[in-house]
CSV table of C-alpha atoms in Angstrom, one decimal:
chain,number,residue,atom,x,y,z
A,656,UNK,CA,0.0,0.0,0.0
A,657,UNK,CA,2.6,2.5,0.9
A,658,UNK,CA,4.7,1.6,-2.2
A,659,UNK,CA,1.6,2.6,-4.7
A,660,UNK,CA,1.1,5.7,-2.4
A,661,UNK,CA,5.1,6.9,-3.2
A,662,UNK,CA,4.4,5.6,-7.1
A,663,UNK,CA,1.2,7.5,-7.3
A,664,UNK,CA,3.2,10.5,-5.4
A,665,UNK,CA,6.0,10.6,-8.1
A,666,UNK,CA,4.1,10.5,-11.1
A,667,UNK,CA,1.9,13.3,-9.3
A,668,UNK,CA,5.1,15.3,-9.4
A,669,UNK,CA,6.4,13.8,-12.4
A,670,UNK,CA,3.2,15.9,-13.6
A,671,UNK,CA,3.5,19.3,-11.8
A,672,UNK,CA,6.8,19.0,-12.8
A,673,UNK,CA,6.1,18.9,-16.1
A,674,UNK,CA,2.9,21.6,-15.6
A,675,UNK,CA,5.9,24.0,-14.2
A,676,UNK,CA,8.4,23.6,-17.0
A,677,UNK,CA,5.7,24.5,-19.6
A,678,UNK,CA,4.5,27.8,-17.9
A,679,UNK,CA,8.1,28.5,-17.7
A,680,UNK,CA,8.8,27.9,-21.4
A,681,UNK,CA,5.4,29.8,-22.5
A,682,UNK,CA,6.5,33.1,-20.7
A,683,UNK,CA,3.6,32.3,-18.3
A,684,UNK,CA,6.1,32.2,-15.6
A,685,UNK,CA,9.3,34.6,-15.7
A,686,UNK,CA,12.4,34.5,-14.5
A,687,UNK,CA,12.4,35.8,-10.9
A,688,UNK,CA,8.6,35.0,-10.2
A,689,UNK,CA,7.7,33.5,-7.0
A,690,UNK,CA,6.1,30.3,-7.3
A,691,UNK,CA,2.9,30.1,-4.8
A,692,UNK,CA,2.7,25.8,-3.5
A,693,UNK,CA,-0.9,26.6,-2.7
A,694,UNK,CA,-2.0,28.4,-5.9
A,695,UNK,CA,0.0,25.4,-8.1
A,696,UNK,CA,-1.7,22.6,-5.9
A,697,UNK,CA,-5.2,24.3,-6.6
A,698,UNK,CA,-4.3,24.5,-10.7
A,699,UNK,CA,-3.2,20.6,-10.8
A,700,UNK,CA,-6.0,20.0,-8.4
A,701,UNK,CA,-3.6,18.0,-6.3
A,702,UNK,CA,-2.3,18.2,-2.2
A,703,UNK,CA,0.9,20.1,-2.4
A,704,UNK,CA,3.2,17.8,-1.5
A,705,UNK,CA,3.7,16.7,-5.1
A,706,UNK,CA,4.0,20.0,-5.6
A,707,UNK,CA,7.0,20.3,-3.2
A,708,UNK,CA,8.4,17.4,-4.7
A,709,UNK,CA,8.4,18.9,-8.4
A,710,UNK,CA,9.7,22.2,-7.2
A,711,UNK,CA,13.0,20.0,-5.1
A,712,UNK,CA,13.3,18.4,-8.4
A,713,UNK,CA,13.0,21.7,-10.3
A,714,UNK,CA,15.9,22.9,-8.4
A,715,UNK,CA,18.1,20.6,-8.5
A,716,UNK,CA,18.6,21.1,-12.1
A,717,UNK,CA,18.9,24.7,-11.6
A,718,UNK,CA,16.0,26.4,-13.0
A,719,UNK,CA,14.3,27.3,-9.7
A,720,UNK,CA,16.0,28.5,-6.4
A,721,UNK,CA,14.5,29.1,-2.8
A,722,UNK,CA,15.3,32.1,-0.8
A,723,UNK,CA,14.8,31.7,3.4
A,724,UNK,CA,11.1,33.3,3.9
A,725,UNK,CA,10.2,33.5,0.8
A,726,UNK,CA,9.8,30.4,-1.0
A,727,UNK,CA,10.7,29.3,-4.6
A,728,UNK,CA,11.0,31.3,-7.8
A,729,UNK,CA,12.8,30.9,-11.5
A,730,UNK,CA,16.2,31.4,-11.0
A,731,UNK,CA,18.1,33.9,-13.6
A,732,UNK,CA,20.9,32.6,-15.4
A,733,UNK,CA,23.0,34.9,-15.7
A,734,UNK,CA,25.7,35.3,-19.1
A,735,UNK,CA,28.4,34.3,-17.4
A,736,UNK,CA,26.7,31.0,-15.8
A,737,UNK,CA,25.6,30.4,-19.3
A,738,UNK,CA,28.6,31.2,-20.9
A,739,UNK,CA,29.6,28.3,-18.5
A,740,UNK,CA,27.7,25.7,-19.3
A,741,UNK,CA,27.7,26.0,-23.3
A,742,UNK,CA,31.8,25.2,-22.7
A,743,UNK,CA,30.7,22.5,-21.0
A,744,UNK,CA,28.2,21.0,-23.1
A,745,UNK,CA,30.4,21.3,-26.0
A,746,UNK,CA,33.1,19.5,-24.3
A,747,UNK,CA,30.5,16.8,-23.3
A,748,UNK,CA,28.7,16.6,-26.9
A,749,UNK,CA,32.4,16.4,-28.5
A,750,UNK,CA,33.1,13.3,-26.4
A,751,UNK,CA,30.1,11.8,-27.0
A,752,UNK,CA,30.8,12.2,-31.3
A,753,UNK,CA,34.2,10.6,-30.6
A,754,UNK,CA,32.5,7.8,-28.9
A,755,UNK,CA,29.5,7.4,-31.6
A,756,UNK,CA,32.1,7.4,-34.5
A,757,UNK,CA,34.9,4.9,-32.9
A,758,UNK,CA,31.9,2.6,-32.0
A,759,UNK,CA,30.5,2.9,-35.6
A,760,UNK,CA,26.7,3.5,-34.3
A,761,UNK,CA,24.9,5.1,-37.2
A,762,UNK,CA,22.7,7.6,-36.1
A,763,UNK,CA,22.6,9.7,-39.2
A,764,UNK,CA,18.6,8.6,-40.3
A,765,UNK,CA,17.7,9.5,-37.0
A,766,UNK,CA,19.0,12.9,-37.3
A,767,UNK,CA,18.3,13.8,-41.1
A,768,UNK,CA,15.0,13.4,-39.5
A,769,UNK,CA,15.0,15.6,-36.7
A,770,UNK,CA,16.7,18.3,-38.8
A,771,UNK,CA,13.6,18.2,-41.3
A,772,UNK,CA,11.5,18.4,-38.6
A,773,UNK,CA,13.6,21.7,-37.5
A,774,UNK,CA,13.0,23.2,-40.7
A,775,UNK,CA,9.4,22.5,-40.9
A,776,UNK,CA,9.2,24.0,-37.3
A,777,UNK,CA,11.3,27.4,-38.7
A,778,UNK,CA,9.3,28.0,-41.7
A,779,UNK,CA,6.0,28.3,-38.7
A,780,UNK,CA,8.6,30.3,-36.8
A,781,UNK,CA,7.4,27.7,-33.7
A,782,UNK,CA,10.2,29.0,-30.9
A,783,UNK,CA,9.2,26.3,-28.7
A,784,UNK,CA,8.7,23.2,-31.4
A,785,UNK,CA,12.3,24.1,-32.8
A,786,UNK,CA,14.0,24.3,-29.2
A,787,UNK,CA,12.2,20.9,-28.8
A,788,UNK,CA,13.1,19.2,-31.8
A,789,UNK,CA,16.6,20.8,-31.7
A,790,UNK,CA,16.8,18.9,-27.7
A,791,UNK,CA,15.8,16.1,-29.6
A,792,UNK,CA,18.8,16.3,-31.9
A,793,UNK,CA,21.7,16.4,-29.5
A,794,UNK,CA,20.1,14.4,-27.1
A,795,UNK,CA,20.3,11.6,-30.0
A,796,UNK,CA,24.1,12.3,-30.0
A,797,UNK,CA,24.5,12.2,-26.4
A,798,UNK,CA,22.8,9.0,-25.5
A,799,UNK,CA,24.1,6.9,-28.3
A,800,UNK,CA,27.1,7.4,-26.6
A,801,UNK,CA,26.1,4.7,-24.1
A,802,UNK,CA,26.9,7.0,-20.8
A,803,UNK,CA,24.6,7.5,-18.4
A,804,UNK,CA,26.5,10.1,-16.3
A,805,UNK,CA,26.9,11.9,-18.8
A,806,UNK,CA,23.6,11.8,-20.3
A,807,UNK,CA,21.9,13.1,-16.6
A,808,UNK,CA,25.0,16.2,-16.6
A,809,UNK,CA,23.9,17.0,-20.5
A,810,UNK,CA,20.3,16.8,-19.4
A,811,UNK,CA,20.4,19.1,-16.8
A,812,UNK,CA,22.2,21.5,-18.7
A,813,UNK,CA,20.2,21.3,-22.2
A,814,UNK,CA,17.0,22.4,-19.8
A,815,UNK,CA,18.8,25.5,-19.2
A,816,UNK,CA,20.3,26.3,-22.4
A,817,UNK,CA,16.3,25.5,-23.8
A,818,UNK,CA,14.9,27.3,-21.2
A,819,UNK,CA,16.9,30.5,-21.7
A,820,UNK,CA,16.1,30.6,-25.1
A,821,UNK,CA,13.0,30.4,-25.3
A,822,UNK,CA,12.4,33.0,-22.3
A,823,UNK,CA,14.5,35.4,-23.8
A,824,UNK,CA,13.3,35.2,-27.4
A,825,UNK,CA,16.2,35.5,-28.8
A,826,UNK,CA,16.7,37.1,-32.2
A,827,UNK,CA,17.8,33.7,-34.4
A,828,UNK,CA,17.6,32.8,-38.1
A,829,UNK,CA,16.0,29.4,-37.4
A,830,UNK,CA,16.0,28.0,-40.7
A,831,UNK,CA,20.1,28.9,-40.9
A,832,UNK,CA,20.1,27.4,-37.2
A,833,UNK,CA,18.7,23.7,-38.7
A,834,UNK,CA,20.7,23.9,-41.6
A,835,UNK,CA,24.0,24.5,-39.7
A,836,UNK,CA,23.3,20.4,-38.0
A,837,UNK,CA,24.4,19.1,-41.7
A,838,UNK,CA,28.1,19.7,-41.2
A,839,UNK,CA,27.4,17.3,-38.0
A,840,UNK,CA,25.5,14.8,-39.8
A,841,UNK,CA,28.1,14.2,-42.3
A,842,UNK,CA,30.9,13.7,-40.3
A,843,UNK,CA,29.1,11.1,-38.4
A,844,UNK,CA,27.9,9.3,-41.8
A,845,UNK,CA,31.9,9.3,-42.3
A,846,UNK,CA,32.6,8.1,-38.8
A,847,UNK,CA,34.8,10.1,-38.7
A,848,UNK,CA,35.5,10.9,-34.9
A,849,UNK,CA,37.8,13.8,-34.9
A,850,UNK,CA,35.5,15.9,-37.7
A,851,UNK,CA,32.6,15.1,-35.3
A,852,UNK,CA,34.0,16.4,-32.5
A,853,UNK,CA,35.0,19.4,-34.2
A,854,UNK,CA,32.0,20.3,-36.1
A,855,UNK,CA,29.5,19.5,-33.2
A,856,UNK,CA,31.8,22.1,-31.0
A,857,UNK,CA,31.9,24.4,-33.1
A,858,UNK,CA,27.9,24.2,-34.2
A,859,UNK,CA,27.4,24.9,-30.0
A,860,UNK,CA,29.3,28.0,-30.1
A,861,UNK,CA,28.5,29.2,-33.1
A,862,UNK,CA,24.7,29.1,-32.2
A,863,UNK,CA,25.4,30.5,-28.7
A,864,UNK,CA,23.3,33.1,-27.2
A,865,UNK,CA,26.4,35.6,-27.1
A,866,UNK,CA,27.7,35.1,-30.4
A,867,UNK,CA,26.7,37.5,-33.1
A,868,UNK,CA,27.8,35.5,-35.7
Protein backbone atom coordinates (compact mmCIF):
# COMPACT_ATOMS: atom_id res chain seq x y z
CA UNK A 1 0.00 0.00 0.00
CA UNK A 2 2.59 2.50 0.87
CA UNK A 3 4.71 1.59 -2.16
CA UNK A 4 1.60 2.61 -4.66
CA UNK A 5 1.10 5.69 -2.44
CA UNK A 6 5.09 6.89 -3.24
CA UNK A 7 4.43 5.58 -7.10
CA UNK A 8 1.23 7.52 -7.27
CA UNK A 9 3.19 10.54 -5.45
CA UNK A 10 6.02 10.57 -8.12
CA UNK A 11 4.10 10.50 -11.13
CA UNK A 12 1.90 13.30 -9.28
CA UNK A 13 5.12 15.29 -9.43
CA UNK A 14 6.40 13.79 -12.41
CA UNK A 15 3.20 15.87 -13.63
CA UNK A 16 3.46 19.28 -11.76
CA UNK A 17 6.85 19.02 -12.77
CA UNK A 18 6.15 18.89 -16.14
CA UNK A 19 2.93 21.58 -15.58
CA UNK A 20 5.94 24.04 -14.24
CA UNK A 21 8.40 23.61 -17.01
CA UNK A 22 5.66 24.47 -19.55
CA UNK A 23 4.49 27.78 -17.95
CA UNK A 24 8.10 28.54 -17.66
CA UNK A 25 8.83 27.87 -21.42
CA UNK A 26 5.45 29.80 -22.50
CA UNK A 27 6.49 33.12 -20.69
CA UNK A 28 3.57 32.26 -18.27
CA UNK A 29 6.11 32.23 -15.61
CA UNK A 30 9.30 34.63 -15.72
CA UNK A 31 12.40 34.50 -14.55
CA UNK A 32 12.42 35.79 -10.91
CA UNK A 33 8.63 35.05 -10.25
CA UNK A 34 7.65 33.51 -7.04
CA UNK A 35 6.14 30.29 -7.32
CA UNK A 36 2.93 30.09 -4.84
CA UNK A 37 2.71 25.83 -3.51
CA UNK A 38 -0.93 26.63 -2.69
CA UNK A 39 -1.99 28.41 -5.88
CA UNK A 40 -0.03 25.42 -8.06
CA UNK A 41 -1.72 22.63 -5.91
CA UNK A 42 -5.23 24.26 -6.61
CA UNK A 43 -4.30 24.50 -10.65
CA UNK A 44 -3.25 20.62 -10.77
CA UNK A 45 -6.04 19.99 -8.40
CA UNK A 46 -3.62 17.99 -6.35
CA UNK A 47 -2.34 18.17 -2.24
CA UNK A 48 0.86 20.10 -2.36
CA UNK A 49 3.15 17.77 -1.55
CA UNK A 50 3.69 16.69 -5.11
CA UNK A 51 3.97 19.95 -5.57
CA UNK A 52 7.01 20.35 -3.15
CA UNK A 53 8.39 17.40 -4.68
CA UNK A 54 8.41 18.91 -8.38
CA UNK A 55 9.66 22.17 -7.22
CA UNK A 56 12.98 20.00 -5.10
CA UNK A 57 13.31 18.39 -8.41
CA UNK A 58 13.01 21.66 -10.27
CA UNK A 59 15.91 22.91 -8.40
CA UNK A 60 18.08 20.61 -8.54
CA UNK A 61 18.61 21.09 -12.09
CA UNK A 62 18.89 24.66 -11.63
CA UNK A 63 15.97 26.41 -12.97
CA UNK A 64 14.29 27.26 -9.75
CA UNK A 65 15.96 28.49 -6.41
CA UNK A 66 14.48 29.06 -2.78
CA UNK A 67 15.33 32.10 -0.77
CA UNK A 68 14.77 31.69 3.44
CA UNK A 69 11.06 33.27 3.91
CA UNK A 70 10.18 33.55 0.79
CA UNK A 71 9.79 30.35 -0.97
CA UNK A 72 10.68 29.31 -4.61
CA UNK A 73 10.97 31.30 -7.75
CA UNK A 74 12.80 30.91 -11.50
CA UNK A 75 16.19 31.39 -11.03
CA UNK A 76 18.13 33.95 -13.64
CA UNK A 77 20.92 32.57 -15.44
CA UNK A 78 22.97 34.86 -15.73
CA UNK A 79 25.67 35.34 -19.10
CA UNK A 80 28.37 34.33 -17.41
CA UNK A 81 26.71 30.98 -15.75
CA UNK A 82 25.64 30.41 -19.31
CA UNK A 83 28.60 31.20 -20.94
CA UNK A 84 29.63 28.35 -18.51
CA UNK A 85 27.73 25.66 -19.32
CA UNK A 86 27.75 25.98 -23.34
CA UNK A 87 31.78 25.17 -22.70
CA UNK A 88 30.70 22.53 -21.02
CA UNK A 89 28.21 20.98 -23.10
CA UNK A 90 30.41 21.32 -25.99
CA UNK A 91 33.11 19.47 -24.31
CA UNK A 92 30.54 16.79 -23.30
CA UNK A 93 28.68 16.61 -26.93
CA UNK A 94 32.41 16.41 -28.53
CA UNK A 95 33.10 13.31 -26.44
CA UNK A 96 30.06 11.77 -27.02
CA UNK A 97 30.80 12.21 -31.29
CA UNK A 98 34.16 10.57 -30.61
CA UNK A 99 32.54 7.84 -28.89
CA UNK A 100 29.51 7.35 -31.62
CA UNK A 101 32.06 7.36 -34.48
CA UNK A 102 34.85 4.92 -32.90
CA UNK A 103 31.89 2.56 -32.04
CA UNK A 104 30.50 2.86 -35.62
CA UNK A 105 26.70 3.55 -34.33
CA UNK A 106 24.87 5.10 -37.20
CA UNK A 107 22.67 7.63 -36.14
CA UNK A 108 22.63 9.74 -39.18
CA UNK A 109 18.57 8.55 -40.29
CA UNK A 110 17.73 9.47 -37.03
CA UNK A 111 18.98 12.86 -37.26
CA UNK A 112 18.32 13.83 -41.06
CA UNK A 113 15.04 13.37 -39.55
CA UNK A 114 15.00 15.56 -36.68
CA UNK A 115 16.74 18.26 -38.75
CA UNK A 116 13.58 18.24 -41.27
CA UNK A 117 11.48 18.44 -38.61
CA UNK A 118 13.58 21.66 -37.49
CA UNK A 119 12.96 23.15 -40.75
CA UNK A 120 9.39 22.49 -40.94
CA UNK A 121 9.18 23.95 -37.28
CA UNK A 122 11.34 27.37 -38.66
CA UNK A 123 9.33 27.99 -41.71
CA UNK A 124 5.96 28.29 -38.73
CA UNK A 125 8.63 30.31 -36.75
CA UNK A 126 7.41 27.68 -33.65
CA UNK A 127 10.23 29.04 -30.88
CA UNK A 128 9.17 26.25 -28.73
CA UNK A 129 8.71 23.22 -31.42
CA UNK A 130 12.26 24.07 -32.82
CA UNK A 131 14.00 24.31 -29.19
CA UNK A 132 12.15 20.93 -28.80
CA UNK A 133 13.12 19.18 -31.76
CA UNK A 134 16.60 20.78 -31.65
CA UNK A 135 16.85 18.92 -27.66
CA UNK A 136 15.79 16.05 -29.62
CA UNK A 137 18.80 16.34 -31.94
CA UNK A 138 21.69 16.42 -29.51
CA UNK A 139 20.10 14.42 -27.15
CA UNK A 140 20.34 11.65 -29.97
CA UNK A 141 24.08 12.34 -30.03
CA UNK A 142 24.50 12.19 -26.38
CA UNK A 143 22.76 8.96 -25.47
CA UNK A 144 24.15 6.92 -28.30
CA UNK A 145 27.07 7.39 -26.61
CA UNK A 146 26.14 4.67 -24.10
CA UNK A 147 26.92 7.00 -20.81
CA UNK A 148 24.58 7.47 -18.44
CA UNK A 149 26.48 10.13 -16.33
CA UNK A 150 26.93 11.89 -18.85
CA UNK A 151 23.55 11.75 -20.32
CA UNK A 152 21.88 13.13 -16.64
CA UNK A 153 25.03 16.25 -16.58
CA UNK A 154 23.88 16.96 -20.46
CA UNK A 155 20.26 16.79 -19.38
CA UNK A 156 20.42 19.08 -16.80
CA UNK A 157 22.22 21.53 -18.70
CA UNK A 158 20.15 21.26 -22.24
CA UNK A 159 17.00 22.41 -19.82
CA UNK A 160 18.83 25.52 -19.16
CA UNK A 161 20.28 26.26 -22.41
CA UNK A 162 16.29 25.51 -23.84
CA UNK A 163 14.86 27.31 -21.16
CA UNK A 164 16.89 30.51 -21.70
CA UNK A 165 16.13 30.56 -25.08
CA UNK A 166 13.02 30.41 -25.29
CA UNK A 167 12.45 33.01 -22.26
CA UNK A 168 14.51 35.38 -23.82
CA UNK A 169 13.32 35.21 -27.44
CA UNK A 170 16.17 35.45 -28.77
CA UNK A 171 16.69 37.13 -32.24
CA UNK A 172 17.80 33.73 -34.44
CA UNK A 173 17.60 32.77 -38.14
CA UNK A 174 15.96 29.43 -37.36
CA UNK A 175 15.98 27.97 -40.74
CA UNK A 176 20.14 28.85 -40.86
CA UNK A 177 20.11 27.37 -37.17
CA UNK A 178 18.67 23.71 -38.69
CA UNK A 179 20.72 23.87 -41.64
CA UNK A 180 24.00 24.48 -39.69
CA UNK A 181 23.27 20.44 -37.95
CA UNK A 182 24.35 19.05 -41.70
CA UNK A 183 28.14 19.72 -41.24
CA UNK A 184 27.42 17.33 -37.96
CA UNK A 185 25.51 14.81 -39.77
CA UNK A 186 28.10 14.20 -42.33
CA UNK A 187 30.86 13.72 -40.25
CA UNK A 188 29.12 11.13 -38.39
CA UNK A 189 27.93 9.28 -41.84
CA UNK A 190 31.91 9.33 -42.31
CA UNK A 191 32.61 8.07 -38.81
CA UNK A 192 34.83 10.14 -38.75
CA UNK A 193 35.50 10.86 -34.94
CA UNK A 194 37.82 13.77 -34.91
CA UNK A 195 35.53 15.89 -37.72
CA UNK A 196 32.62 15.13 -35.27
CA UNK A 197 34.00 16.39 -32.52
CA UNK A 198 35.00 19.45 -34.16
CA UNK A 199 31.96 20.31 -36.10
CA UNK A 200 29.55 19.48 -33.17
CA UNK A 201 31.84 22.11 -30.98
CA UNK A 202 31.87 24.40 -33.11
CA UNK A 203 27.89 24.24 -34.16
CA UNK A 204 27.37 24.91 -30.03
CA UNK A 205 29.34 28.02 -30.11
CA UNK A 206 28.49 29.19 -33.13
CA UNK A 207 24.74 29.13 -32.19
CA UNK A 208 25.41 30.46 -28.68
CA UNK A 209 23.33 33.12 -27.24
CA UNK A 210 26.37 35.58 -27.10
CA UNK A 211 27.69 35.09 -30.42
CA UNK A 212 26.73 37.51 -33.05
CA UNK A 213 27.77 35.49 -35.72
Amino acid sequence: METAVKKQRGTLSGQVRHYILTKILSGDFEPGERLIEMKIARQMQTSQAPVREAIRELESTGLLETLPNRGSRIRKISNQELSDIYDVRAQLEGYAAEVICQNQVAITDQLEDAVERMLAAATKENMMLFASINHEFHSIIIKNAGNEILLKTWQTLHIQIKTFLIVNRLEKNLVEMANSHYKIIDAFRKFDAVQARIEVINHIYINRPDNSG
